[in-house]
PDB file of C-alpha atoms and ligand atoms in Angstrom:
ATOM      1  CA  UNK A   1      40.103 -58.001 -56.924  1.00 92.00           C
ATOM      2  CA  UNK A   2      43.669 -57.864 -55.719  1.00 96.00           C
ATOM      3  CA  UNK A   3      45.440 -55.019 -53.844  1.00 98.00           C
ATOM      4  CA  UNK A   4      48.996 -54.119 -54.284  1.00 97.00           C
ATOM      5  CA  UNK A   5      51.456 -51.352 -54.599  1.00 97.00           C
ATOM      6  CA  UNK A   6      52.840 -49.974 -57.961  1.00 97.00           C
ATOM      7  CA  UNK A   7      56.686 -50.337 -57.756  1.00 96.00           C
ATOM      8  CA  UNK A   8      57.484 -49.339 -61.369  1.00 94.00           C
ATOM      9  CA  UNK A   9      55.808 -47.655 -64.261  1.00 92.00           C
ATOM     10  CA  UNK A  10      57.310 -47.730 -67.728  1.00 90.00           C
ATOM     11  CA  UNK A  11      56.024 -47.404 -71.211  1.00 87.00           C
ATOM     12  CA  UNK A  12      52.409 -47.456 -70.160  1.00 89.00           C
ATOM     13  CA  UNK A  13      52.846 -50.692 -68.011  1.00 94.00           C
ATOM     14  CA  UNK A  14      52.655 -50.687 -64.294  1.00 96.00           C
ATOM     15  CA  UNK A  15      54.299 -53.256 -62.086  1.00 97.00           C
ATOM     16  CA  UNK A  16      52.291 -54.040 -59.009  1.00 97.00           C
ATOM     17  CA  UNK A  17      53.593 -55.882 -56.076  1.00 97.00           C
ATOM     18  CA  UNK A  18      51.081 -57.996 -54.217  1.00 96.00           C
ATOM     19  CA  UNK A  19      52.460 -60.346 -51.603  1.00 93.00           C
ATOM     20  CA  UNK A  20      55.876 -60.440 -53.165  1.00 91.00           C
ATOM     21  CA  UNK A  21      54.494 -61.284 -56.692  1.00 95.00           C
ATOM     22  CA  UNK A  22      54.916 -58.635 -59.414  1.00 96.00           C
ATOM     23  CA  UNK A  23      51.995 -58.286 -61.728  1.00 97.00           C
ATOM     24  CA  UNK A  24      52.348 -56.452 -65.072  1.00 97.00           C
ATOM     25  CA  UNK A  25      49.199 -54.247 -65.356  1.00 97.00           C
ATOM     26  CA  UNK A  26      47.656 -51.627 -67.807  1.00 95.00           C
ATOM     27  CA  UNK A  27      45.675 -48.843 -66.235  1.00 94.00           C
ATOM     28  CA  UNK A  28      41.963 -48.590 -66.715  1.00 89.00           C
ATOM     29  CA  UNK A  29      41.273 -46.155 -69.514  1.00 82.00           C
ATOM     30  CA  UNK A  30      39.306 -43.560 -67.852  1.00 79.00           C
ATOM     31  CA  UNK A  31      41.764 -42.516 -65.151  1.00 82.00           C
ATOM     32  CA  UNK A  32      42.845 -39.857 -67.682  1.00 74.00           C
ATOM     33  CA  UNK A  33      39.312 -38.358 -67.621  1.00 76.00           C
ATOM     34  CA  UNK A  34      39.591 -38.011 -63.950  1.00 79.00           C
ATOM     35  CA  UNK A  35      42.936 -36.271 -64.547  1.00 80.00           C
ATOM     36  CA  UNK A  36      44.489 -39.001 -62.469  1.00 86.00           C
ATOM     37  CA  UNK A  37      47.617 -40.979 -63.402  1.00 90.00           C
ATOM     38  CA  UNK A  38      48.851 -43.882 -61.528  1.00 94.00           C
ATOM     39  CA  UNK A  39      52.117 -43.176 -59.761  1.00 94.00           C
ATOM     40  CA  UNK A  40      54.779 -45.333 -58.330  1.00 95.00           C
ATOM     41  CA  UNK A  41      53.961 -45.816 -54.718  1.00 97.00           C
ATOM     42  CA  UNK A  42      50.189 -45.825 -55.281  1.00 97.00           C
ATOM     43  CA  UNK A  43      48.305 -48.534 -53.711  1.00 97.00           C
ATOM     44  CA  UNK A  44      45.802 -49.956 -56.156  1.00 97.00           C
ATOM     45  CA  UNK A  45      43.091 -52.414 -56.720  1.00 97.00           C
ATOM     46  CA  UNK A  46      43.618 -54.609 -59.860  1.00 97.00           C
ATOM     47  CA  UNK A  47      42.051 -57.401 -61.700  1.00 97.00           C
ATOM     48  CA  UNK A  48      44.156 -60.392 -62.772  1.00 96.00           C
ATOM     49  CA  UNK A  49      43.039 -61.643 -66.059  1.00 93.00           C
ATOM     50  CA  UNK A  50      43.795 -64.918 -67.611  1.00 90.00           C
ATOM     51  CA  UNK A  51      43.594 -64.093 -71.266  1.00 91.00           C
ATOM     52  CA  UNK A  52      43.973 -60.461 -71.213  1.00 92.00           C
ATOM     53  CA  UNK A  53      46.007 -57.715 -69.590  1.00 94.00           C
ATOM     54  CA  UNK A  54      45.795 -57.284 -65.849  1.00 97.00           C
ATOM     55  CA  UNK A  55      44.098 -53.975 -65.167  1.00 96.00           C
ATOM     56  CA  UNK A  56      44.477 -51.368 -62.426  1.00 96.00           C
ATOM     57  CA  UNK A  57      40.859 -50.525 -61.622  1.00 95.00           C
ATOM     58  CA  UNK A  58      41.172 -48.146 -58.669  1.00 94.00           C
ATOM     59  CA  UNK A  59      43.828 -46.002 -57.130  1.00 95.00           C
ATOM     60  CA  UNK A  60      43.397 -45.941 -53.396  1.00 96.00           C
ATOM     61  CA  UNK A  61      43.550 -42.580 -51.467  1.00 96.00           C
ATOM     62  CA  UNK A  62      47.019 -41.166 -51.420  1.00 95.00           C
ATOM     63  CA  UNK A  63      48.814 -39.820 -48.338  1.00 96.00           C
ATOM     64  CA  UNK A  64      50.866 -37.488 -50.462  1.00 95.00           C
ATOM     65  CA  UNK A  65      52.511 -37.278 -53.912  1.00 90.00           C
ATOM     66  CA  UNK A  66      55.308 -35.427 -55.555  1.00 85.00           C
ATOM     67  CA  UNK A  67      55.402 -33.976 -59.011  1.00 79.00           C
ATOM     68  CA  UNK A  68      59.108 -34.731 -59.740  1.00 75.00           C
ATOM     69  CA  UNK A  69      59.907 -37.369 -59.273  1.00 77.00           C
ATOM     70  CA  UNK A  70      56.450 -38.637 -59.695  1.00 84.00           C
ATOM     71  CA  UNK A  71      56.051 -40.740 -56.582  1.00 90.00           C
ATOM     72  CA  UNK A  72      53.174 -41.198 -54.172  1.00 95.00           C
ATOM     73  CA  UNK A  73      52.676 -42.249 -50.450  1.00 97.00           C
ATOM     74  CA  UNK A  74      56.268 -41.407 -49.185  1.00 95.00           C
ATOM     75  CA  UNK A  75      56.803 -41.797 -45.480  1.00 97.00           C
ATOM     76  CA  UNK A  76      60.389 -40.621 -45.116  1.00 96.00           C
ATOM     77  CA  UNK A  77      62.628 -38.374 -47.103  1.00 93.00           C
ATOM     78  CA  UNK A  78      66.305 -38.809 -46.249  1.00 92.00           C
ATOM     79  CA  UNK A  79      68.039 -35.498 -47.136  1.00 92.00           C
ATOM     80  CA  UNK A  80      71.627 -36.200 -47.782  1.00 90.00           C
ATOM     81  CA  UNK A  81      74.072 -33.367 -47.046  1.00 91.00           C
ATOM     82  CA  UNK A  82      77.755 -33.754 -47.286  1.00 90.00           C
ATOM     83  CA  UNK A  83      80.031 -31.787 -44.968  1.00 92.00           C
ATOM     84  CA  UNK A  84      82.720 -31.240 -47.591  1.00 91.00           C
ATOM     85  CA  UNK A  85      83.039 -31.301 -51.380  1.00 87.00           C
ATOM     86  CA  UNK A  86      80.210 -29.950 -51.752  1.00 87.00           C
ATOM     87  CA  UNK A  87      79.820 -28.384 -48.470  1.00 91.00           C
ATOM     88  CA  UNK A  88      76.343 -28.530 -46.941  1.00 92.00           C
ATOM     89  CA  UNK A  89      74.113 -25.674 -48.145  1.00 92.00           C
ATOM     90  CA  UNK A  90      71.577 -24.927 -45.511  1.00 95.00           C
ATOM     91  CA  UNK A  91      69.141 -23.033 -47.684  1.00 93.00           C
ATOM     92  CA  UNK A  92      68.965 -26.085 -50.043  1.00 89.00           C
ATOM     93  CA  UNK A  93      68.542 -28.408 -47.082  1.00 93.00           C
ATOM     94  CA  UNK A  94      65.897 -26.110 -45.537  1.00 95.00           C
ATOM     95  CA  UNK A  95      63.919 -26.089 -48.950  1.00 92.00           C
ATOM     96  CA  UNK A  96      63.899 -29.807 -49.045  1.00 91.00           C
ATOM     97  CA  UNK A  97      62.770 -29.936 -45.380  1.00 94.00           C
ATOM     98  CA  UNK A  98      60.045 -27.456 -45.988  1.00 95.00           C
ATOM     99  CA  UNK A  99      58.633 -29.393 -49.031  1.00 91.00           C
ATOM    100  CA  UNK A 100      58.805 -32.618 -46.958  1.00 93.00           C
ATOM    101  CA  UNK A 101      56.834 -30.891 -44.175  1.00 96.00           C
ATOM    102  CA  UNK A 102      54.393 -29.419 -46.608  1.00 94.00           C
ATOM    103  CA  UNK A 103      53.697 -32.884 -48.231  1.00 93.00           C
ATOM    104  CA  UNK A 104      53.461 -34.628 -44.693  1.00 95.00           C
ATOM    105  CA  UNK A 105      56.630 -36.634 -45.287  1.00 95.00           C
ATOM    106  CA  UNK A 106      59.094 -37.083 -42.412  1.00 97.00           C
ATOM    107  CA  UNK A 107      62.358 -35.574 -43.346  1.00 97.00           C
ATOM    108  CA  UNK A 108      65.547 -37.060 -41.895  1.00 97.00           C
ATOM    109  CA  UNK A 109      68.823 -35.178 -42.205  1.00 96.00           C
ATOM    110  CA  UNK A 110      71.884 -37.220 -43.156  1.00 94.00           C
ATOM    111  CA  UNK A 111      75.265 -35.610 -42.706  1.00 93.00           C
ATOM    112  CA  UNK A 112      77.896 -37.501 -44.777  1.00 90.00           C
ATOM    113  CA  UNK A 113      81.675 -37.491 -44.939  1.00 89.00           C
ATOM    114  CA  UNK A 114      82.124 -37.207 -41.193  1.00 90.00           C
ATOM    115  CA  UNK A 115      85.522 -38.781 -41.827  1.00 90.00           C
ATOM    116  CA  UNK A 116      86.742 -35.709 -43.751  1.00 91.00           C
ATOM    117  CA  UNK A 117      85.434 -33.109 -41.308  1.00 89.00           C
ATOM    118  CA  UNK A 118      84.836 -33.913 -37.763  1.00 85.00           C
ATOM    119  CA  UNK A 119      83.617 -30.134 -37.008  1.00 88.00           C
ATOM    120  CA  UNK A 120      79.999 -30.897 -37.789  1.00 93.00           C
ATOM    121  CA  UNK A 121      78.306 -30.266 -34.418  1.00 96.00           C
ATOM    122  CA  UNK A 122      77.007 -26.946 -35.514  1.00 96.00           C
ATOM    123  CA  UNK A 123      74.893 -28.539 -38.158  1.00 97.00           C
ATOM    124  CA  UNK A 124      73.650 -31.328 -35.772  1.00 97.00           C
ATOM    125  CA  UNK A 125      72.730 -28.710 -33.383  1.00 97.00           C
ATOM    126  CA  UNK A 126      70.837 -26.574 -35.992  1.00 98.00           C
ATOM    127  CA  UNK A 127      68.668 -29.518 -37.137  1.00 98.00           C
ATOM    128  CA  UNK A 128      68.146 -31.377 -33.866  1.00 98.00           C
ATOM    129  CA  UNK A 129      67.318 -28.145 -32.102  1.00 97.00           C
ATOM    130  CA  UNK A 130      64.632 -27.553 -34.820  1.00 98.00           C
ATOM    131  CA  UNK A 131      63.223 -30.865 -34.116  1.00 97.00           C
ATOM    132  CA  UNK A 132      64.678 -33.259 -36.731  1.00 98.00           C
ATOM    133  CA  UNK A 133      66.314 -36.530 -36.473  1.00 97.00           C
ATOM    134  CA  UNK A 134      70.045 -36.322 -37.721  1.00 96.00           C
ATOM    135  CA  UNK A 135      72.114 -39.344 -38.842  1.00 94.00           C
ATOM    136  CA  UNK A 136      75.814 -38.945 -39.452  1.00 92.00           C
ATOM    137  CA  UNK A 137      77.697 -41.197 -41.829  1.00 89.00           C
ATOM    138  CA  UNK A 138      81.420 -41.838 -41.825  1.00 88.00           C
ATOM    139  CA  UNK A 139      82.084 -42.508 -45.539  1.00 84.00           C
ATOM    140  CA  UNK A 140      85.310 -44.565 -44.635  1.00 85.00           C
ATOM    141  CA  UNK A 141      83.516 -47.126 -42.543  1.00 85.00           C
ATOM    142  CA  UNK A 142      79.890 -46.639 -43.542  1.00 80.00           C
ATOM    143  CA  UNK A 143      78.773 -47.290 -40.026  1.00 78.00           C
ATOM    144  CA  UNK A 144      75.229 -46.326 -39.403  1.00 72.00           C
ATOM    145  CA  UNK A 145      73.673 -48.770 -41.936  1.00 74.00           C
ATOM    146  CA  UNK A 146      71.604 -50.343 -39.097  1.00 80.00           C
ATOM    147  CA  UNK A 147      70.088 -46.979 -38.157  1.00 87.00           C
ATOM    148  CA  UNK A 148      68.742 -46.631 -41.750  1.00 87.00           C
ATOM    149  CA  UNK A 149      67.422 -50.186 -41.709  1.00 86.00           C
ATOM    150  CA  UNK A 150      65.454 -49.656 -38.472  1.00 90.00           C
ATOM    151  CA  UNK A 151      63.932 -46.503 -39.985  1.00 94.00           C
ATOM    152  CA  UNK A 152      63.037 -48.113 -43.348  1.00 93.00           C
ATOM    153  CA  UNK A 153      61.272 -51.161 -42.143  1.00 93.00           C
ATOM    154  CA  UNK A 154      57.609 -50.912 -42.873  1.00 93.00           C
ATOM    155  CA  UNK A 155      57.947 -47.539 -44.708  1.00 96.00           C
ATOM    156  CA  UNK A 156      58.288 -46.057 -48.169  1.00 96.00           C
ATOM    157  CA  UNK A 157      61.560 -44.080 -48.100  1.00 93.00           C
ATOM    158  CA  UNK A 158      63.182 -41.814 -50.597  1.00 90.00           C
ATOM    159  CA  UNK A 159      66.614 -40.149 -50.627  1.00 87.00           C
ATOM    160  CA  UNK A 160      67.539 -36.929 -52.060  1.00 84.00           C
ATOM    161  CA  UNK A 161      70.412 -34.462 -51.942  1.00 77.00           C
ATOM    162  CA  UNK A 162      72.060 -31.860 -53.899  1.00 70.00           C
ATOM    163  CA  UNK A 163      74.126 -32.898 -56.869  1.00 66.00           C
ATOM    164  CA  UNK A 164      77.545 -34.155 -56.065  1.00 69.00           C
ATOM    165  CA  UNK A 165      76.661 -35.424 -52.499  1.00 72.00           C
ATOM    166  CA  UNK A 166      77.094 -39.022 -53.935  1.00 70.00           C
ATOM    167  CA  UNK A 167      73.538 -40.295 -53.159  1.00 75.00           C
ATOM    168  CA  UNK A 168      73.832 -43.430 -55.238  1.00 72.00           C
ATOM    169  CA  UNK A 169      77.370 -44.221 -53.915  1.00 74.00           C
ATOM    170  CA  UNK A 170      76.028 -43.812 -50.384  1.00 79.00           C
ATOM    171  CA  UNK A 171      73.067 -46.064 -50.973  1.00 78.00           C
ATOM    172  CA  UNK A 172      75.150 -48.696 -52.638  1.00 79.00           C
ATOM    173  CA  UNK A 173      77.721 -48.694 -49.812  1.00 81.00           C
ATOM    174  CA  UNK A 174      75.044 -48.735 -47.102  1.00 77.00           C
ATOM    175  CA  UNK A 175      73.012 -51.334 -48.869  1.00 76.00           C
ATOM    176  CA  UNK A 176      75.012 -53.555 -51.238  1.00 78.00           C
ATOM    177  CA  UNK A 177      72.126 -55.898 -51.638  1.00 73.00           C
ATOM    178  CA  UNK A 178      70.137 -53.108 -53.278  1.00 68.00           C
ATOM    179  CA  UNK A 179      72.521 -52.759 -56.281  1.00 64.00           C
ATOM    180  CA  UNK A 180      70.889 -49.549 -57.414  1.00 57.00           C
ATOM    181  CA  UNK A 181      71.719 -48.403 -60.827  1.00 51.00           C
ATOM    182  CA  UNK A 182      73.683 -45.155 -60.583  1.00 45.00           C
ATOM    183  CA  UNK A 183      73.492 -42.229 -62.844  1.00 41.00           C
ATOM    184  CA  UNK A 184      70.676 -43.524 -64.923  1.00 38.00           C
ATOM    185  CA  UNK A 185      69.156 -40.701 -66.817  1.00 35.00           C
ATOM    186  CA  UNK A 186      67.322 -42.128 -69.807  1.00 34.00           C
ATOM    187  CA  UNK A 187      66.355 -45.377 -71.080  1.00 37.00           C
ATOM    188  CA  UNK A 188      65.472 -45.973 -74.655  1.00 36.00           C
ATOM    189  CA  UNK A 189      62.191 -47.810 -75.226  1.00 36.00           C
ATOM    190  CA  UNK A 190      60.733 -49.214 -78.419  1.00 36.00           C
ATOM    191  CA  UNK A 191      59.380 -46.872 -81.181  1.00 33.00           C
ATOM    192  CA  UNK A 192      61.578 -44.001 -80.322  1.00 33.00           C
ATOM    193  CA  UNK A 193      59.762 -43.372 -77.048  1.00 35.00           C
ATOM    194  CA  UNK A 194      61.997 -42.188 -74.292  1.00 36.00           C
ATOM    195  CA  UNK A 195      61.644 -41.797 -70.711  1.00 37.00           C
ATOM    196  CA  UNK A 196      63.986 -39.455 -69.016  1.00 41.00           C
ATOM    197  CA  UNK A 197      63.004 -40.084 -65.490  1.00 56.00           C
ATOM    198  CA  UNK A 198      61.378 -43.080 -63.937  1.00 70.00           C
ATOM    199  CA  UNK A 199      61.146 -43.834 -60.286  1.00 79.00           C
ATOM    200  CA  UNK A 200      61.222 -47.380 -58.899  1.00 87.00           C
ATOM    201  CA  UNK A 201      60.569 -48.783 -55.543  1.00 92.00           C
ATOM    202  CA  UNK A 202      62.822 -51.499 -54.221  1.00 89.00           C
ATOM    203  CA  UNK A 203      61.726 -53.745 -51.508  1.00 88.00           C
ATOM    204  CA  UNK A 204      64.093 -53.513 -48.602  1.00 85.00           C
ATOM    205  CA  UNK A 205      64.297 -54.532 -44.939  1.00 85.00           C
ATOM    206  CA  UNK A 206      60.538 -54.966 -44.808  1.00 89.00           C
ATOM    207  CA  UNK A 207      60.003 -51.554 -46.331  1.00 93.00           C
ATOM    208  CA  UNK A 208      60.558 -49.762 -49.853  1.00 93.00           C
ATOM    209  CA  UNK A 209      63.313 -47.547 -50.930  1.00 90.00           C
ATOM    210  CA  UNK A 210      62.726 -45.370 -53.970  1.00 87.00           C
ATOM    211  CA  UNK A 211      65.379 -45.071 -56.544  1.00 72.00           C
ATOM    212  CA  UNK A 212      64.705 -41.587 -58.183  1.00 68.00           C
ATOM    213  CA  UNK A 213      67.337 -40.428 -60.426  1.00 61.00           C
ATOM    214  CA  UNK A 214      65.919 -37.031 -61.032  1.00 53.00           C
ATOM    215  CA  UNK A 215      65.283 -36.064 -57.329  1.00 59.00           C
ATOM    216  CA  UNK A 216      67.357 -32.833 -57.222  1.00 62.00           C
ATOM    217  CA  UNK A 217      66.833 -29.757 -55.124  1.00 61.00           C
ATOM    218  CA  UNK A 218      66.271 -27.957 -58.452  1.00 62.00           C
ATOM    219  CA  UNK A 219      63.189 -29.994 -59.141  1.00 65.00           C
ATOM    220  CA  UNK A 220      61.908 -29.116 -55.631  1.00 65.00           C
ATOM    221  CA  UNK A 221      62.334 -25.474 -56.313  1.00 64.00           C
ATOM    222  CA  UNK A 222      60.720 -25.679 -59.622  1.00 67.00           C
ATOM    223  CA  UNK A 223      57.710 -27.947 -58.936  1.00 66.00           C
ATOM    224  CA  UNK A 224      56.929 -27.552 -55.354  1.00 71.00           C
ATOM    225  CA  UNK A 225      56.555 -23.999 -54.471  1.00 78.00           C
ATOM    226  CA  UNK A 226      55.102 -23.319 -51.092  1.00 91.00           C
ATOM    227  CA  UNK A 227      52.864 -20.208 -50.864  1.00 91.00           C
ATOM    228  CA  UNK A 228      53.693 -17.663 -48.216  1.00 93.00           C
ATOM    229  CA  UNK A 229      50.634 -18.499 -46.230  1.00 93.00           C
ATOM    230  CA  UNK A 230      51.780 -22.107 -45.654  1.00 95.00           C
ATOM    231  CA  UNK A 231      55.505 -21.447 -45.509  1.00 96.00           C
ATOM    232  CA  UNK A 232      55.808 -20.488 -41.764  1.00 97.00           C
ATOM    233  CA  UNK A 233      54.111 -23.851 -40.859  1.00 97.00           C
ATOM    234  CA  UNK A 234      56.677 -25.734 -42.942  1.00 97.00           C
ATOM    235  CA  UNK A 235      59.365 -24.504 -40.504  1.00 98.00           C
ATOM    236  CA  UNK A 236      58.333 -26.751 -37.509  1.00 98.00           C
ATOM    237  CA  UNK A 237      60.218 -24.838 -34.823  1.00 98.00           C
ATOM    238  CA  UNK A 238      58.181 -21.736 -35.866  1.00 98.00           C
ATOM    239  CA  UNK A 239      54.884 -23.303 -35.015  1.00 97.00           C
ATOM    240  CA  UNK A 240      54.780 -22.704 -31.275  1.00 95.00           C
ATOM    241  CA  UNK A 241      55.131 -18.905 -31.827  1.00 97.00           C
ATOM    242  CA  UNK A 242      52.854 -18.309 -34.837  1.00 96.00           C
ATOM    243  CA  UNK A 243      49.849 -17.502 -32.961  1.00 94.00           C
ATOM    244  CA  UNK A 244      51.726 -15.137 -30.709  1.00 97.00           C
ATOM    245  CA  UNK A 245      52.622 -12.444 -33.126  1.00 98.00           C
ATOM    246  CA  UNK A 246      51.220  -8.964 -32.435  1.00 97.00           C
ATOM    247  CA  UNK A 247      49.754  -8.665 -36.132  1.00 96.00           C
ATOM    248  CA  UNK A 248      47.781 -11.320 -37.905  1.00 94.00           C
ATOM    249  CA  UNK A 249      49.634 -10.254 -41.020  1.00 94.00           C
ATOM    250  CA  UNK A 250      52.940 -10.781 -39.514  1.00 97.00           C
ATOM    251  CA  UNK A 251      55.542 -11.969 -42.084  1.00 97.00           C
ATOM    252  CA  UNK A 252      57.965 -13.236 -39.348  1.00 98.00           C
ATOM    253  CA  UNK A 253      60.756 -11.529 -41.133  1.00 97.00           C
ATOM    254  CA  UNK A 254      61.512  -8.548 -38.828  1.00 96.00           C
ATOM    255  CA  UNK A 255      57.998  -7.315 -38.030  1.00 97.00           C
ATOM    256  CA  UNK A 256      57.127  -5.345 -34.821  1.00 97.00           C
ATOM    257  CA  UNK A 257      55.919  -7.815 -32.126  1.00 97.00           C
ATOM    258  CA  UNK A 258      56.810 -10.829 -34.067  1.00 98.00           C
ATOM    259  CA  UNK A 259      57.155 -13.894 -31.745  1.00 98.00           C
ATOM    260  CA  UNK A 260      59.153 -15.853 -34.168  1.00 98.00           C
ATOM    261  CA  UNK A 261      61.728 -12.974 -34.429  1.00 98.00           C
ATOM    262  CA  UNK A 262      61.796 -12.765 -30.553  1.00 98.00           C
ATOM    263  CA  UNK A 263      62.556 -16.570 -30.449  1.00 98.00           C
ATOM    264  CA  UNK A 264      65.334 -15.958 -33.020  1.00 98.00           C
ATOM    265  CA  UNK A 265      66.889 -13.202 -30.921  1.00 98.00           C
ATOM    266  CA  UNK A 266      66.709 -15.438 -27.819  1.00 98.00           C
ATOM    267  CA  UNK A 267      68.437 -18.207 -29.795  1.00 97.00           C
ATOM    268  CA  UNK A 268      65.447 -20.574 -29.664  1.00 97.00           C
ATOM    269  CA  UNK A 269      65.312 -20.495 -33.444  1.00 98.00           C
ATOM    270  CA  UNK A 270      68.560 -20.822 -35.434  1.00 98.00           C
ATOM    271  CA  UNK A 271      69.892 -17.896 -37.607  1.00 98.00           C
ATOM    272  CA  UNK A 272      70.419 -20.287 -40.559  1.00 97.00           C
ATOM    273  CA  UNK A 273      66.911 -21.777 -40.507  1.00 98.00           C
ATOM    274  CA  UNK A 274      65.371 -18.315 -40.297  1.00 98.00           C
ATOM    275  CA  UNK A 275      67.447 -16.815 -43.063  1.00 98.00           C
ATOM    276  CA  UNK A 276      66.364 -19.789 -45.285  1.00 97.00           C
ATOM    277  CA  UNK A 277      62.712 -18.910 -44.450  1.00 98.00           C
ATOM    278  CA  UNK A 278      63.338 -15.151 -45.404  1.00 98.00           C
ATOM    279  CA  UNK A 279      64.953 -16.302 -48.700  1.00 96.00           C
ATOM    280  CA  UNK A 280      62.017 -18.656 -49.384  1.00 94.00           C
ATOM    281  CA  UNK A 281      59.489 -16.094 -48.430  1.00 96.00           C
ATOM    282  CA  UNK A 282      60.909 -13.540 -50.722  1.00 95.00           C
ATOM    283  CA  UNK A 283      60.767 -15.810 -53.669  1.00 91.00           C
ATOM    284  CA  UNK A 284      57.091 -16.343 -53.329  1.00 91.00           C
ATOM    285  CA  UNK A 285      55.677 -13.208 -51.651  1.00 90.00           C
ATOM    286  CA  UNK A 286      54.361 -11.708 -54.898  1.00 88.00           C
ATOM    287  CA  UNK A 287      52.794 -14.967 -56.182  1.00 83.00           C
ATOM    288  CA  UNK A 288      49.082 -15.142 -55.720  1.00 76.00           C
ATOM    289  CA  UNK A 289      47.357 -18.546 -55.302  1.00 69.00           C
ATOM    290  CA  UNK A 290      45.652 -18.411 -58.585  1.00 68.00           C
ATOM    291  CA  UNK A 291      48.973 -17.728 -60.396  1.00 71.00           C
ATOM    292  CA  UNK A 292      50.398 -20.940 -59.012  1.00 63.00           C
ATOM    293  CA  UNK A 293      50.679 -23.507 -61.665  1.00 54.00           C
TER     294      UNK A 293
HETATM  295 ZN1   ZN B 301      55.646 -13.170 -36.635  1.00 72.95          ZN
END
């Protein structure tokens, strides 16, 4: 039995990378009975067969997985925010960060187009003070590629960002060797079958970069709702205060004796981060766990 990583799945075939050789595999039939579908990013055990299809026999335990794009075992999520055109939306950024935290993925904030607006220290402060790594990118010179390469080494990384931030352009400029297809939305397969979104991992700098055409903030909102009990923990700068609120039922919005609100007043938590929390809390406050799809 060989061990490898699924780097592409299309039309019922999975492409498994094992020591730099790609094997075309079919999945063992009874995964479906276990309600389990192999995902790009999965580490798998598979059999190599001379006169039959190679077969994925076992999916190894996942560190995490996303619904859309369907992707497993992501280590780092680069969240791309442009400073202008479109201007960074902190609520969208904070949503993406919260989902990454919820899924145990390291979020890294990437501020692009510093050549068009050099007044971005406010955003660097917000995110660095909250405990995140921030990378700034000058879109004229595309300096900073080495910083990305150092992070990617040995990891599985995905990039996301709001529509219009120029994710693919950024990636292609930073890493010309990747030659990612840009703007791919659908690919026709035989017999009228369509796949609207497929993810693919590209080997790069000793790690993998996921090309995920459909990875938008909209998908995140739709498919990865965080329940209100979990939400405060997805804001990492809140965590130090969560045990110190006067009431166990504290919502950390403007409750009496709330330690998070006190930290907000004292400037230890940024206003924009807290207002994103409030907006996200209000969206899910009436959803019960059993109603979650
Ligand atoms: Zn509180």
